[in-house]
Amino acid sequence: MRRAFSRLCVLPLLIVLGSASADFSIASASTSLQSDQLFAAPTKLDRIGRIVAPVMINGRGPFRLVIDTGASHSTISPGLADTLGLKPQADPGIWVNGITGTALLPAVPIERLEVGRIAVENTRLPVVWGSVMANTDGILGVASFKTERLFVDFKWNRVSIIEGGQRAAPRGFTRIPFKRLDDGLIVVPAKVGGLVVRAIIDTGAQRTLGNIALRDALKTDRGRGKLLQVTNVYGATTESKSGEVHVVPSIKLADLLLSDVAVVYGDFHIFDVWKMSSEPTLIIGMDVLGAVRALAIDFQRSELYIKSLGYDAMEHSRRGVGVRAHRAFTTGH
């Protein structure tokens, strides 16, 4: 058994999901970026709604990688490994924890991965089966970020990474303080139908997931939402799990109110890995995060900033999103 010689990473991918990360440093290569910008580029969501950024690998590219805040390692697809002339090696492989199970995946050596002035050198990345990647080349994990600020503008299709910590909250944004767990996960307080829960911010996830503890804590049908269907969930491994899709009446993050969110409840392996099976927990995916106008994550200040669509119905319709996000106004405490 080779587990002792293999690295372990968390990759909560759902076919409908993704995740990844590595230790980054500031590259010395000259760029045309502004002095405080580490990376800036146009972005488009991939075909299942995740944020995609151009990334250089071993001096070639740019390749299309999904930016993921919910993982402990970056990955590449089998197609990209072939393009780079790299043969995946199963010995030693990398153990991957996905949404539905654990698997030992082959890996490839990477000399240099660059995102603007951010770089990681001399690492090994697991090769994850192509279907999970949708139409992208891999996943860029940012769970190891410590001082940066990630900014995504969905209205103008722009993604950037700047030096964080010293800047105030962007104007017009809702500020949500978060906690970071040891593996880099971003955890924010939230309410689902009035129930206080922990919420993981996962930009690599296509869909929003809930554990069984959350489903059962929402005891009434009204609280947990209308059951739409029972579906099979697939992740980074070949295992699958069944999940119940419910439309939740409301999810509240600070003073941001999200309504008509479809949540997939299930006994998913990743909640065991994160030791979150017994406490009501939500993984907030891009079906929710992509329904806002813009978002920013300041890793140094441990703050999430969200700008909602407000009541711009024409824009909401144009973007074709099903989730409604707007500011919630209260008159008391």
Short mmCIF file of C-alpha atoms in Angstrom, two decimals, residues 29-333:
data_model
loop_
_atom_site.label_atom_id
_atom_site.label_comp_id
_atom_site.label_asym_id
_atom_site.label_seq_id
_atom_site.Cartn_x
_atom_site.Cartn_y
_atom_site.Cartn_z
CA ALA A 29 8.83 38.44 -14.57
CA SER A 30 8.01 41.91 -15.91
CA THR A 31 4.35 42.53 -16.73
CA SER A 32 2.09 45.34 -17.87
CA LEU A 33 0.03 45.14 -14.67
CA GLN A 34 -0.50 48.12 -12.40
CA SER A 35 1.83 48.28 -9.38
CA ASP A 36 -0.63 46.67 -6.97
CA GLN A 37 -2.03 44.14 -9.43
CA LEU A 38 -0.75 40.59 -9.35
CA PHE A 39 -3.11 39.36 -12.06
CA ALA A 40 -5.87 40.79 -14.24
CA ALA A 41 -7.66 39.30 -17.22
CA PRO A 42 -10.99 39.04 -18.97
CA THR A 43 -12.99 36.05 -17.77
CA LYS A 44 -15.89 33.97 -18.96
CA LEU A 45 -17.81 31.39 -17.00
CA ASP A 46 -17.30 27.85 -18.22
CA ARG A 47 -20.28 25.91 -19.52
CA ILE A 48 -21.31 24.85 -16.01
CA GLY A 49 -20.97 28.34 -14.53
CA ARG A 50 -17.50 28.46 -12.92
CA ILE A 51 -14.91 31.29 -13.09
CA VAL A 52 -12.17 30.66 -15.66
CA ALA A 53 -8.76 32.37 -15.78
CA PRO A 54 -5.88 32.16 -18.32
CA VAL A 55 -2.87 30.36 -16.82
CA MET A 56 0.62 29.68 -18.19
CA ILE A 57 2.18 26.28 -17.46
CA ASN A 58 5.81 25.43 -18.23
CA GLY A 59 6.01 28.53 -20.43
CA ARG A 60 3.08 27.48 -22.60
CA GLY A 61 -0.52 28.63 -22.81
CA PRO A 62 -2.55 30.39 -21.74
CA PHE A 63 -4.71 27.50 -20.60
CA ARG A 64 -8.21 27.78 -19.12
CA LEU A 65 -8.27 26.89 -15.42
CA VAL A 66 -11.18 27.23 -13.00
CA ILE A 67 -10.47 29.45 -9.97
CA ASP A 68 -11.39 27.45 -6.88
CA THR A 69 -11.48 28.60 -3.24
CA GLY A 70 -12.58 25.24 -1.86
CA ALA A 71 -9.58 22.98 -2.47
CA SER A 72 -6.13 22.04 -1.27
CA HIS A 73 -4.47 21.40 -4.65
CA SER A 74 -4.58 22.47 -8.27
CA THR A 75 -5.20 19.92 -11.02
CA ILE A 76 -4.92 19.51 -14.76
CA SER A 77 -7.01 17.54 -17.22
CA PRO A 78 -5.76 14.50 -19.16
CA GLY A 79 -5.98 16.58 -22.34
CA LEU A 80 -3.71 19.30 -20.94
CA ALA A 81 -1.21 16.70 -19.70
CA ASP A 82 -1.09 15.33 -23.25
CA THR A 83 -0.69 18.83 -24.74
CA LEU A 84 2.26 19.50 -22.41
CA GLY A 85 3.83 16.16 -23.31
CA LEU A 86 3.57 14.92 -19.72
CA LYS A 87 2.82 11.29 -18.94
CA PRO A 88 0.76 10.84 -15.76
CA GLN A 89 2.54 8.63 -13.22
CA ALA A 90 0.60 6.50 -10.77
CA ASP A 91 3.68 5.88 -8.60
CA PRO A 92 3.71 8.01 -6.58
CA GLY A 93 0.18 9.23 -7.09
CA ILE A 94 -1.80 11.79 -5.12
CA TRP A 95 -4.70 10.83 -2.89
CA VAL A 96 -7.72 12.97 -3.67
CA ASN A 97 -10.77 13.49 -1.47
CA GLY A 98 -13.74 14.42 -3.62
CA ILE A 99 -17.41 15.08 -2.94
CA THR A 100 -18.33 11.42 -3.17
CA GLY A 101 -15.18 9.49 -2.25
CA THR A 102 -11.40 9.08 -2.17
CA ALA A 103 -9.10 7.97 -4.99
CA LEU A 104 -5.39 7.67 -5.74
CA LEU A 105 -4.87 9.65 -8.94
CA PRO A 106 -1.86 9.78 -11.26
CA ALA A 107 0.18 12.97 -11.19
CA VAL A 108 2.55 14.95 -13.41
CA PRO A 109 5.56 17.17 -12.55
CA ILE A 110 5.09 20.89 -13.25
CA GLU A 111 8.11 23.18 -13.50
CA ARG A 112 6.23 26.47 -13.34
CA LEU A 113 2.59 27.60 -13.18
CA GLU A 114 1.97 31.34 -13.66
CA VAL A 115 -1.07 33.52 -13.10
CA GLY A 116 0.08 37.06 -13.84
CA ARG A 117 2.84 37.79 -11.30
CA ILE A 118 1.79 34.88 -9.10
CA ALA A 119 3.73 31.67 -9.61
CA VAL A 120 4.25 28.20 -8.18
CA GLU A 121 7.32 26.19 -9.14
CA ASN A 122 8.48 22.58 -9.03
CA THR A 123 5.29 20.90 -7.94
CA ARG A 124 3.24 17.84 -8.88
CA LEU A 125 -0.42 18.06 -9.85
CA PRO A 126 -3.03 15.29 -9.95
CA VAL A 127 -4.65 14.52 -13.29
CA VAL A 128 -8.43 14.47 -12.86
CA TRP A 129 -10.73 12.74 -15.32
CA GLY A 130 -11.89 14.90 -18.18
CA SER A 131 -15.66 14.95 -17.56
CA VAL A 132 -15.21 16.82 -14.25
CA MET A 133 -13.25 19.53 -16.05
CA ALA A 134 -16.18 20.25 -18.40
CA ASN A 135 -14.60 22.37 -21.16
CA THR A 136 -11.62 23.64 -19.12
CA ASP A 137 -7.98 22.55 -18.80
CA GLY A 138 -7.78 22.23 -15.05
CA ILE A 139 -8.43 23.83 -11.69
CA LEU A 140 -6.46 26.60 -9.99
CA GLY A 141 -6.68 26.25 -6.24
CA VAL A 142 -6.35 29.46 -4.24
CA ALA A 143 -6.92 28.05 -0.74
CA SER A 144 -3.28 28.83 0.12
CA PHE A 145 -3.66 32.56 -0.59
CA LYS A 146 -2.79 34.61 2.50
CA THR A 147 -2.36 38.28 1.55
CA GLU A 148 -4.13 38.63 -1.80
CA ARG A 149 -7.54 39.97 -2.77
CA LEU A 150 -9.47 38.14 -5.49
CA PHE A 151 -11.98 40.29 -7.37
CA VAL A 152 -14.53 38.99 -9.89
CA ASP A 153 -16.84 41.33 -11.81
CA PHE A 154 -19.57 39.25 -13.45
CA LYS A 155 -21.16 42.26 -15.15
CA TRP A 156 -17.99 43.21 -17.05
CA ASN A 157 -16.48 39.68 -17.19
CA ARG A 158 -13.26 40.62 -15.39
CA VAL A 159 -11.16 38.77 -12.83
CA SER A 160 -8.17 40.23 -10.99
CA ILE A 161 -5.91 39.52 -8.03
CA ILE A 162 -4.38 42.44 -6.16
CA GLU A 163 -2.37 42.91 -2.99
CA GLY A 164 -4.94 42.82 -0.20
CA GLY A 165 -5.13 43.76 3.44
CA GLN A 166 -4.61 47.51 3.25
CA ARG A 167 -7.66 48.41 1.20
CA ALA A 168 -11.08 49.23 2.59
CA ALA A 169 -14.19 47.38 1.49
CA PRO A 170 -15.22 48.24 -2.10
CA ARG A 171 -17.99 50.84 -2.25
CA GLY A 172 -21.49 49.47 -2.66
CA PHE A 173 -20.54 45.96 -1.50
CA THR A 174 -21.89 43.97 1.44
CA ARG A 175 -19.03 43.11 3.81
CA ILE A 176 -19.07 39.61 5.32
CA PRO A 177 -16.26 38.61 7.74
CA PHE A 178 -15.18 34.98 7.43
CA LYS A 179 -13.08 32.42 9.24
CA ARG A 180 -10.46 30.27 7.56
CA LEU A 181 -9.93 26.67 8.57
CA ASP A 182 -6.51 25.01 8.61
CA ASP A 183 -6.92 23.75 5.05
CA GLY A 184 -7.81 27.24 3.78
CA LEU A 185 -11.57 26.81 3.58
CA ILE A 186 -13.59 30.04 3.79
CA VAL A 187 -16.42 29.73 6.31
CA VAL A 188 -19.10 32.39 6.77
CA PRO A 189 -22.14 32.47 9.07
CA ALA A 190 -25.43 32.10 7.22
CA LYS A 191 -29.11 31.42 7.75
CA VAL A 192 -31.16 28.95 5.74
CA GLY A 193 -34.85 29.49 6.28
CA GLY A 194 -34.00 31.17 9.58
CA LEU A 195 -31.69 28.34 10.77
CA VAL A 196 -28.11 29.37 11.64
CA VAL A 197 -25.60 27.29 9.63
CA ARG A 198 -21.98 27.25 8.56
CA ALA A 199 -21.45 28.07 4.89
CA ILE A 200 -18.37 27.22 2.81
CA ILE A 201 -17.62 29.64 -0.05
CA ASP A 202 -16.58 27.44 -2.97
CA THR A 203 -16.01 29.10 -6.35
CA GLY A 204 -15.14 25.71 -7.82
CA ALA A 205 -18.58 24.29 -7.11
CA GLN A 206 -21.25 24.48 -9.78
CA ARG A 207 -24.11 23.75 -7.38
CA THR A 208 -24.92 24.55 -3.75
CA LEU A 209 -24.84 21.49 -1.46
CA GLY A 210 -26.20 20.78 2.01
CA ASN A 211 -25.43 17.94 4.38
CA ILE A 212 -28.00 15.60 5.91
CA ALA A 213 -27.77 17.44 9.25
CA LEU A 214 -28.97 20.61 7.51
CA ARG A 215 -31.78 18.80 5.73
CA ASP A 216 -32.99 17.20 8.93
CA ALA A 217 -32.66 20.42 10.96
CA LEU A 218 -35.04 22.11 8.52
CA LYS A 219 -37.81 19.92 9.88
CA THR A 220 -40.75 21.17 7.86
CA ASP A 221 -41.19 20.85 4.11
CA ARG A 222 -41.51 24.63 4.00
CA GLY A 223 -38.16 25.05 5.74
CA ARG A 224 -36.14 22.64 3.63
CA GLY A 225 -37.92 23.65 0.44
CA LYS A 226 -39.88 21.82 -2.21
CA LEU A 227 -38.36 18.54 -3.39
CA LEU A 228 -37.68 18.87 -7.11
CA GLN A 229 -35.95 15.57 -7.82
CA VAL A 230 -33.55 12.90 -6.62
CA THR A 231 -30.33 12.98 -8.62
CA ASN A 232 -26.96 11.23 -8.80
CA VAL A 233 -23.92 13.30 -7.83
CA TYR A 234 -20.50 12.56 -9.32
CA GLY A 235 -17.17 14.01 -8.18
CA ALA A 236 -13.44 13.71 -8.78
CA THR A 237 -13.59 9.95 -8.17
CA THR A 238 -15.65 7.32 -9.96
CA GLU A 239 -18.05 6.96 -7.04
CA SER A 240 -21.49 8.54 -7.10
CA LYS A 241 -24.00 9.50 -4.41
CA SER A 242 -27.69 10.23 -4.58
CA GLY A 243 -28.84 13.71 -3.63
CA GLU A 244 -32.18 15.38 -3.01
CA VAL A 245 -32.71 18.66 -4.85
CA HIS A 246 -34.88 21.11 -2.89
CA VAL A 247 -35.66 24.77 -3.61
CA VAL A 248 -34.93 26.65 -0.39
CA PRO A 249 -37.12 29.68 0.34
CA SER A 250 -34.21 31.85 1.48
CA ILE A 251 -30.51 31.95 2.34
CA LYS A 252 -29.18 34.99 4.20
CA LEU A 253 -25.54 36.13 4.27
CA ALA A 254 -25.21 39.23 6.46
CA ASP A 255 -27.75 41.64 4.91
CA LEU A 256 -27.71 39.85 1.55
CA LEU A 257 -30.86 37.81 0.93
CA LEU A 258 -30.83 34.97 -1.61
CA SER A 259 -34.09 33.38 -2.65
CA ASP A 260 -35.16 30.47 -4.87
CA VAL A 261 -31.88 28.58 -4.36
CA ALA A 262 -31.82 24.90 -5.38
CA VAL A 263 -29.82 22.97 -2.75
CA VAL A 264 -28.65 19.38 -3.25
CA TYR A 265 -28.79 17.53 0.09
CA GLY A 266 -26.82 14.35 0.54
CA ASP A 267 -24.56 12.20 2.70
CA PHE A 268 -21.49 13.41 0.83
CA HIS A 269 -17.99 12.14 1.67
CA ILE A 270 -16.47 15.62 1.71
CA PHE A 271 -18.47 16.61 4.80
CA ASP A 272 -16.81 13.71 6.67
CA VAL A 273 -13.38 14.85 5.46
CA TRP A 274 -14.07 18.36 6.75
CA LYS A 275 -15.58 16.97 9.99
CA MET A 276 -18.83 18.78 9.24
CA SER A 277 -21.30 15.92 9.01
CA SER A 278 -23.00 16.47 12.36
CA GLU A 279 -23.51 20.24 12.15
CA PRO A 280 -25.81 21.90 9.58
CA THR A 281 -23.46 22.98 6.79
CA LEU A 282 -23.86 24.45 3.32
CA ILE A 283 -21.40 24.59 0.43
CA ILE A 284 -22.26 27.74 -1.53
CA GLY A 285 -21.46 27.20 -5.19
CA MET A 286 -21.43 29.28 -8.33
CA ASP A 287 -25.18 28.92 -8.88
CA VAL A 288 -25.45 31.40 -5.97
CA LEU A 289 -22.15 33.30 -6.21
CA GLY A 290 -22.59 33.82 -9.96
CA ALA A 291 -26.00 35.39 -9.40
CA VAL A 292 -24.47 38.55 -7.89
CA ARG A 293 -23.03 41.51 -9.79
CA ALA A 294 -19.51 41.14 -8.36
CA LEU A 295 -17.62 39.57 -5.47
CA ALA A 296 -14.25 40.00 -3.80
CA ILE A 297 -12.34 37.90 -1.28
CA ASP A 298 -9.65 39.57 0.82
CA PHE A 299 -7.60 36.72 2.26
CA GLN A 300 -5.52 38.93 4.56
CA ARG A 301 -8.48 40.77 6.09
CA SER A 302 -10.62 37.59 6.11
CA GLU A 303 -13.49 39.44 4.48
CA LEU A 304 -15.89 38.57 1.67
CA TYR A 305 -17.49 41.40 -0.31
CA ILE A 306 -20.59 40.90 -2.44
CA LYS A 307 -22.42 43.34 -4.68
CA SER A 308 -25.93 42.15 -5.44
CA LEU A 309 -27.93 42.68 -8.59
CA GLY A 310 -30.42 44.71 -6.61
CA TYR A 311 -33.70 44.89 -8.48
CA ASP A 312 -32.32 45.15 -12.01
CA ALA A 313 -34.80 42.69 -13.51
CA MET A 314 -33.62 43.26 -17.08
CA GLU A 315 -30.04 42.34 -16.23
CA HIS A 316 -31.21 39.40 -14.12
CA SER A 317 -33.20 38.10 -17.09
CA ARG A 318 -30.36 38.74 -19.54
CA ARG A 319 -27.93 36.67 -17.52
CA GLY A 320 -30.44 33.84 -17.18
CA VAL A 321 -29.84 33.19 -13.50
CA GLY A 322 -32.47 31.51 -11.37
CA VAL A 323 -31.28 32.75 -7.95
CA ARG A 324 -32.42 36.20 -6.84
CA ALA A 325 -29.91 38.17 -4.76
CA HIS A 326 -30.68 41.50 -3.12
CA ARG A 327 -30.09 43.50 0.04
CA ALA A 328 -32.30 42.60 2.97
CA PHE A 329 -33.56 45.57 4.96
CA THR A 330 -34.49 45.15 8.61
CA THR A 331 -36.06 47.48 11.15
CA GLY A 332 -34.80 45.89 14.34
CA HIS A 333 -32.23 43.60 15.93
#
